[in-house]
PDB file of C-alpha atoms in Angstrom:
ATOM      1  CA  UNK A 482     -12.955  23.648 -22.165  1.00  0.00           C
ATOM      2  CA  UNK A 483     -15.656  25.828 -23.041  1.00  0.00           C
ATOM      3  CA  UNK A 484     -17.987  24.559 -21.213  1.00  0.00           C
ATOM      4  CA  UNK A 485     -16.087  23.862 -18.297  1.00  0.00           C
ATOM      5  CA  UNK A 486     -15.339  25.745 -15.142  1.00  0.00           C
ATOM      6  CA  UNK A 487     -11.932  26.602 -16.298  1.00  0.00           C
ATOM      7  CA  UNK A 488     -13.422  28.408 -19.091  1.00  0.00           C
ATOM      8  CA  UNK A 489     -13.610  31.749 -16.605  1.00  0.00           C
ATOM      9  CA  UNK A 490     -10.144  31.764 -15.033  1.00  0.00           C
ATOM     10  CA  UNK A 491      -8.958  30.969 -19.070  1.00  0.00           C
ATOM     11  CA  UNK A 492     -11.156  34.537 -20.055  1.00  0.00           C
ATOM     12  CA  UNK A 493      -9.265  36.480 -17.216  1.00  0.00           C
ATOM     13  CA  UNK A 494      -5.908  35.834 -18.962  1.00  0.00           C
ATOM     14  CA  UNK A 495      -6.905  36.908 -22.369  1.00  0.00           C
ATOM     15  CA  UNK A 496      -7.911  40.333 -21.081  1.00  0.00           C
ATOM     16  CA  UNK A 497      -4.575  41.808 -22.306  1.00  0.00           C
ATOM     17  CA  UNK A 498      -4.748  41.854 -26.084  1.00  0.00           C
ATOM     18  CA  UNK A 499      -1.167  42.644 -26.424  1.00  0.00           C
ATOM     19  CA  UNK A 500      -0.603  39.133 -25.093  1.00  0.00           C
ATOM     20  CA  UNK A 501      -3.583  37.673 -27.347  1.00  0.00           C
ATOM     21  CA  UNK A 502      -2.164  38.804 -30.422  1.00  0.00           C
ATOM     22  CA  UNK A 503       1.733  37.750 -29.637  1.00  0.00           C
ATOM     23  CA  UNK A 504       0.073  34.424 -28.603  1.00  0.00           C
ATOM     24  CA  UNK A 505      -1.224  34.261 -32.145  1.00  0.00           C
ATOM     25  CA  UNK A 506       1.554  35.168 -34.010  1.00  0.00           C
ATOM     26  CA  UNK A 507       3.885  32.614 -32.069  1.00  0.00           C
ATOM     27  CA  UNK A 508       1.315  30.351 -33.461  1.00  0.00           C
ATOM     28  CA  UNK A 509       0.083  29.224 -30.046  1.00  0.00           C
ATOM     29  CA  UNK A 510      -3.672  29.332 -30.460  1.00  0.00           C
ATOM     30  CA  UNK A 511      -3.513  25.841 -32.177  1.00  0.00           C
ATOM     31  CA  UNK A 512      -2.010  24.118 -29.171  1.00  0.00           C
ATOM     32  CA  UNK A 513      -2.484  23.687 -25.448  1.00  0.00           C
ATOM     33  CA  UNK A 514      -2.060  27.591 -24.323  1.00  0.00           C
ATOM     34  CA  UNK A 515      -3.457  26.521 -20.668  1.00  0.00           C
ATOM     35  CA  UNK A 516      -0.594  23.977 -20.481  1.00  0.00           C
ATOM     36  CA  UNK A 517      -0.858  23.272 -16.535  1.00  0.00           C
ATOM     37  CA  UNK A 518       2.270  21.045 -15.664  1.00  0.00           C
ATOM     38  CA  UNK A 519       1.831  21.639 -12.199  1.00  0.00           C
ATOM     39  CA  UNK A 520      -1.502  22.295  -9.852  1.00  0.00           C
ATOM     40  CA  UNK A 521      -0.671  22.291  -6.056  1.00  0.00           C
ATOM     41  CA  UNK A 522      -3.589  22.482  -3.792  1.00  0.00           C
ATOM     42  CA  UNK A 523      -2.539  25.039  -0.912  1.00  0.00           C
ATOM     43  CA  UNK A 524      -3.046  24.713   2.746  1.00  0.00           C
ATOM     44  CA  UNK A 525      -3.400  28.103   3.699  1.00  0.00           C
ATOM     45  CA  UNK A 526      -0.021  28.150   5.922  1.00  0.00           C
ATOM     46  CA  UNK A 527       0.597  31.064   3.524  1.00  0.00           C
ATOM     47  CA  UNK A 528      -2.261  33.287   3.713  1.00  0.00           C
ATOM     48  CA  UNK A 529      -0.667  35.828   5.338  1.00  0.00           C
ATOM     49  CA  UNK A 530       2.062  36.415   2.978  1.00  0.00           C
ATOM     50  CA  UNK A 531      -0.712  36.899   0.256  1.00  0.00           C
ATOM     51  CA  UNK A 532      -4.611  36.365   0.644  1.00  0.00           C
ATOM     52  CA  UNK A 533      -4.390  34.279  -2.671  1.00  0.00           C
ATOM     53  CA  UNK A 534      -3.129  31.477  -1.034  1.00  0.00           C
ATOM     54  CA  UNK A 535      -5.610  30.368   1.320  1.00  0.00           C
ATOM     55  CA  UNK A 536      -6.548  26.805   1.896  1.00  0.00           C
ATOM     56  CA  UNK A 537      -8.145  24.932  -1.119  1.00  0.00           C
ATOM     57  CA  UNK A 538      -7.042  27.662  -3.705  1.00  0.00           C
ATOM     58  CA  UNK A 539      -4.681  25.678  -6.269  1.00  0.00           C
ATOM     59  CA  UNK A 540      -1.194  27.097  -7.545  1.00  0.00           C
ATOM     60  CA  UNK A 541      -1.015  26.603 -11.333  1.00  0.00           C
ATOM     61  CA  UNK A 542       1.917  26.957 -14.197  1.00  0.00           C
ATOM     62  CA  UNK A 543       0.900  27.707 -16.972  1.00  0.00           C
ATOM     63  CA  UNK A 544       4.178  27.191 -19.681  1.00  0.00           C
ATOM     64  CA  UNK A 545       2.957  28.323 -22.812  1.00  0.00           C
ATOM     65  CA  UNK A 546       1.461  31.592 -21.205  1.00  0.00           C
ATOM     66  CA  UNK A 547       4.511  31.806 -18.851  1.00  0.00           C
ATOM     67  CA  UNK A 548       2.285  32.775 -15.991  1.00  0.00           C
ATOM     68  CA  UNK A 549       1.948  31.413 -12.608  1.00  0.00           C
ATOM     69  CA  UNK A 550      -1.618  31.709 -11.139  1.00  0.00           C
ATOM     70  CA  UNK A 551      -3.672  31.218  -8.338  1.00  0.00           C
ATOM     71  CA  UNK A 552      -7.165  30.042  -8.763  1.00  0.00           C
ATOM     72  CA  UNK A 553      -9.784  29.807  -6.398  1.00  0.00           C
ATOM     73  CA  UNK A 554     -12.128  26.776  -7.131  1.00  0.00           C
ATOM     74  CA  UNK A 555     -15.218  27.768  -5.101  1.00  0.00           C
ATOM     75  CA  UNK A 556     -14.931  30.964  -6.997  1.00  0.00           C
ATOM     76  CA  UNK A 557     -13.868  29.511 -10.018  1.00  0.00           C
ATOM     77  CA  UNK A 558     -11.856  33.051 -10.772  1.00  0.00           C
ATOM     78  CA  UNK A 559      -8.305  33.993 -10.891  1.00  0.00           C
ATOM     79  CA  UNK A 560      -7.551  35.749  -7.830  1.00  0.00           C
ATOM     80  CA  UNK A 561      -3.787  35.862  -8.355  1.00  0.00           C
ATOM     81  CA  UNK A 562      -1.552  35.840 -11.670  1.00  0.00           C
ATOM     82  CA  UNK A 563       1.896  36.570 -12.306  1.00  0.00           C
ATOM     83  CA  UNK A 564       4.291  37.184 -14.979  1.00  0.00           C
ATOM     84  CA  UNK A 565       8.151  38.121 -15.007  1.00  0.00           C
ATOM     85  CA  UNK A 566      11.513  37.162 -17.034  1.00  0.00           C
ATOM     86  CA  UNK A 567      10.831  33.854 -16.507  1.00  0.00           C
ATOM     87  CA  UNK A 568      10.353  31.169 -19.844  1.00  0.00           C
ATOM     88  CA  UNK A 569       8.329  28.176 -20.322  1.00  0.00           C
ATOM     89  CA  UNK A 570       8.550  27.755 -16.238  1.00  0.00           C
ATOM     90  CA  UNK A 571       7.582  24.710 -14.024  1.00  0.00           C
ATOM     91  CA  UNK A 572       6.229  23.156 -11.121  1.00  0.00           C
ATOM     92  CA  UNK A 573       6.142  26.397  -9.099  1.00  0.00           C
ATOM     93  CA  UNK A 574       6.181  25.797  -5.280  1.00  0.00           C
ATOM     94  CA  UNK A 575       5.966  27.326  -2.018  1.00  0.00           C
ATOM     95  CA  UNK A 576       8.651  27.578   0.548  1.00  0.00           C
ATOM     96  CA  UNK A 577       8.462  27.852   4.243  1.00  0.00           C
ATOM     97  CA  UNK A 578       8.439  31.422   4.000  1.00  0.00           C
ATOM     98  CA  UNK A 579       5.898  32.003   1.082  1.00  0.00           C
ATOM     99  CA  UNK A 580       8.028  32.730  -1.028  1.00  0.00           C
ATOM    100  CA  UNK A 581       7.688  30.706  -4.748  1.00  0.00           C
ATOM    101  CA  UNK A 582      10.217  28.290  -6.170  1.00  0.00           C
ATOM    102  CA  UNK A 583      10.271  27.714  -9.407  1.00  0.00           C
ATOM    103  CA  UNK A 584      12.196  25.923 -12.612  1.00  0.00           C
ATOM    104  CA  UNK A 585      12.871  28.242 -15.338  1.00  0.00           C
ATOM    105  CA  UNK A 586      13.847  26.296 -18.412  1.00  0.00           C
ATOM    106  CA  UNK A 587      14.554  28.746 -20.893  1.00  0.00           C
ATOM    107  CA  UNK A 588      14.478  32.488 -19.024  1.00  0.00           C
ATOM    108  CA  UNK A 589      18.518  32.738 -18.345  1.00  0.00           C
ATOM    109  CA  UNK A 590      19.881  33.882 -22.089  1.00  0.00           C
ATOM    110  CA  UNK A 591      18.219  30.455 -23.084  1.00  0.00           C
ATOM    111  CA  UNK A 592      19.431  28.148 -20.362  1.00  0.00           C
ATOM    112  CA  UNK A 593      17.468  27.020 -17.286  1.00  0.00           C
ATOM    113  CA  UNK A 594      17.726  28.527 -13.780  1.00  0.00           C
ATOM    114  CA  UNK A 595      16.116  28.027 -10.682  1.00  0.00           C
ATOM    115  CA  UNK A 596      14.246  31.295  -9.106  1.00  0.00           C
ATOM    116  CA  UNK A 597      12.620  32.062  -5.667  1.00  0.00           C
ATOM    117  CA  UNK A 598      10.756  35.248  -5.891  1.00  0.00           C
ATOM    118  CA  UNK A 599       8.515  37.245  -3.671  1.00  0.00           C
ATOM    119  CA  UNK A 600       4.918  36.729  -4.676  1.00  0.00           C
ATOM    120  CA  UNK A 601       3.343  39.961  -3.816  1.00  0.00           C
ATOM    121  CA  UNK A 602       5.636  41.779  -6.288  1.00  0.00           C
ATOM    122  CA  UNK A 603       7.777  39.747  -8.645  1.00  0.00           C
ATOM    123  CA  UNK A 604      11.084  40.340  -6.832  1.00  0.00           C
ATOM    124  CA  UNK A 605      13.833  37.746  -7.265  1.00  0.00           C
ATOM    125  CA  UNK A 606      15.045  36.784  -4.077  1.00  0.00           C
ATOM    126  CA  UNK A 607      17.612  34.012  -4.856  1.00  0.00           C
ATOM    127  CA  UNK A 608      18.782  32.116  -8.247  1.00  0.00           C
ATOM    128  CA  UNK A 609      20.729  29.370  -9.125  1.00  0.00           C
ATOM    129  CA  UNK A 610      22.155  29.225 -12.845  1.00  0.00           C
ATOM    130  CA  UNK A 611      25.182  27.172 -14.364  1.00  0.00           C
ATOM    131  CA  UNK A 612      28.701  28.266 -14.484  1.00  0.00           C
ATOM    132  CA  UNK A 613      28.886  27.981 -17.455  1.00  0.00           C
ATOM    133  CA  UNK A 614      25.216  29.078 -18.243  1.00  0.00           C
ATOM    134  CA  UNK A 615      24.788  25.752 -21.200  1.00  0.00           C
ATOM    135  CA  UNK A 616      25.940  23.665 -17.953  1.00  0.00           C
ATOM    136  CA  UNK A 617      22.480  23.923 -16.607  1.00  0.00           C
ATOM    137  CA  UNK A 618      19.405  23.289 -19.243  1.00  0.00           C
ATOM    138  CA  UNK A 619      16.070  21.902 -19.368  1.00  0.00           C
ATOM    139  CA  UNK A 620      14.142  22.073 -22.388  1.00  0.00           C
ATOM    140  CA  UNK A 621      11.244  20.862 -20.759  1.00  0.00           C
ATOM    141  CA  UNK A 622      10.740  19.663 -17.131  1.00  0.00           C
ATOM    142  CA  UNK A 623      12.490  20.288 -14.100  1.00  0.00           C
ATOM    143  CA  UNK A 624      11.615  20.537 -10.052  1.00  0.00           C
ATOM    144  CA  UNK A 625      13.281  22.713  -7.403  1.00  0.00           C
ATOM    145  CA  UNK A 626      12.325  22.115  -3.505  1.00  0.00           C
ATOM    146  CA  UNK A 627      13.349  23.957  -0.491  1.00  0.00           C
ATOM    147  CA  UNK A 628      14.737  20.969   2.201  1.00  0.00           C
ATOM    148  CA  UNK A 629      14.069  20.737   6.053  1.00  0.00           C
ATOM    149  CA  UNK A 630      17.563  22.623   6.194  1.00  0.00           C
ATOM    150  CA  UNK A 631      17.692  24.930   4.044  1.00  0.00           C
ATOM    151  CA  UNK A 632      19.392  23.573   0.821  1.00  0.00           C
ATOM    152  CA  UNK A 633      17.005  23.263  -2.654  1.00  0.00           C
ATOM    153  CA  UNK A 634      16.830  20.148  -4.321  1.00  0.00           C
ATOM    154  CA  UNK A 635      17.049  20.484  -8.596  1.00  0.00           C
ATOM    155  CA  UNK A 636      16.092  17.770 -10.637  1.00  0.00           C
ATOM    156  CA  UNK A 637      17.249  18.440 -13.958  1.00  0.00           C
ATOM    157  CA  UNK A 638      15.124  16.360 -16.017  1.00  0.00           C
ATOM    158  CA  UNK A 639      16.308  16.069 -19.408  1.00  0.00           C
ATOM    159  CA  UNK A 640      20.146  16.046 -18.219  1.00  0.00           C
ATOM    160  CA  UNK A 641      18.740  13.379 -16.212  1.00  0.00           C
ATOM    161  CA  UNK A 642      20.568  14.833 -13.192  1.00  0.00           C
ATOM    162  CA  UNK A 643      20.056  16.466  -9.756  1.00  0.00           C
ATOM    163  CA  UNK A 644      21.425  18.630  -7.518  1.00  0.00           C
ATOM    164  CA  UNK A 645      21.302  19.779  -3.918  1.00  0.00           C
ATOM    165  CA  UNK A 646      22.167  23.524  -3.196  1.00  0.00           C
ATOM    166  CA  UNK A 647      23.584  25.567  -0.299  1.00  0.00           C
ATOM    167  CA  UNK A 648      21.725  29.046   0.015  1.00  0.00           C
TER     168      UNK A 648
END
């Protein structure tokens, strides 16, 4: 990794040593801390809602870091990076609007919701959780996507289950 082009973007997240040193003490520094379970490649539709997401730049989750981030290959930097309430979240996506999508497995009290949040400042938009909250969880896993009309699609992966959800 080192060695790698990755190695940059990877320095630009330990700036914070508040972070480094909780890292540490969860014990994290021995596994995979830059845990990507989802890279989209974007197609610049979205550039206007934030300069980050112009064509070619890749979307990636990072779980163990529980960060979001946009990296721009050609620049191999970090040009955007985002935290929030969220816990050990996945396969973040981009809706029609620009806004992200993304499975939470453990942010809600310690169940799973689903989140759509504004990218250019953090601010939750629309959720879905259970009723009751232990109805809905994902240890590990789980999609949301925004349909043609409207509805979001869950896939609830270690339930085994999914879902399709009015706005």
């Amino acid at each position: 990794l080192r060695n790698s082009r990755w190695f940059g973007p990877a320095a630009a997240l330990g700036r914070n040593p508040d972070k480094v040193q909780r890292l540490d003490a969860q014990g994290l520094s021995a596994l995979d801390i830059l845990h990507a379970n989802s890279i989209h490649v974007l197609d610049g539709q979205h550039v206007a809602k934030h300069p980050a997401f112009a064509a070619g730049n890749v979307l990636v989750c990072l779980r163990e870091l529980n960060a979001m981030v946009v990296v721009d290959l050609e620049q191999s930097r970090v040009v955007w990076y985002r935290e929030g309430a969220w816990l050990a979240p996945h396969d973040p996506t981009l809706t029609p609007e620009g806004n992200l999508l993304v499975f939470d497995n453990m942010g809600h009290r310690g169940y799973s919701q689903v989140l759509e949040l504004d990218p250019t400042d953090g601010t939750e938009l629309w959720s879905y959780r259970g009723d009751p909250a232990e109805s809905f969880f994902s240890v590990f896993c789980g999609t949301a996507s925004r349909l043609p009309g409207g509805n979001t699609l869950v896939t609830e992966s270690c339930a085994g289950g999914a879902v399709e959800i009015t706005p």
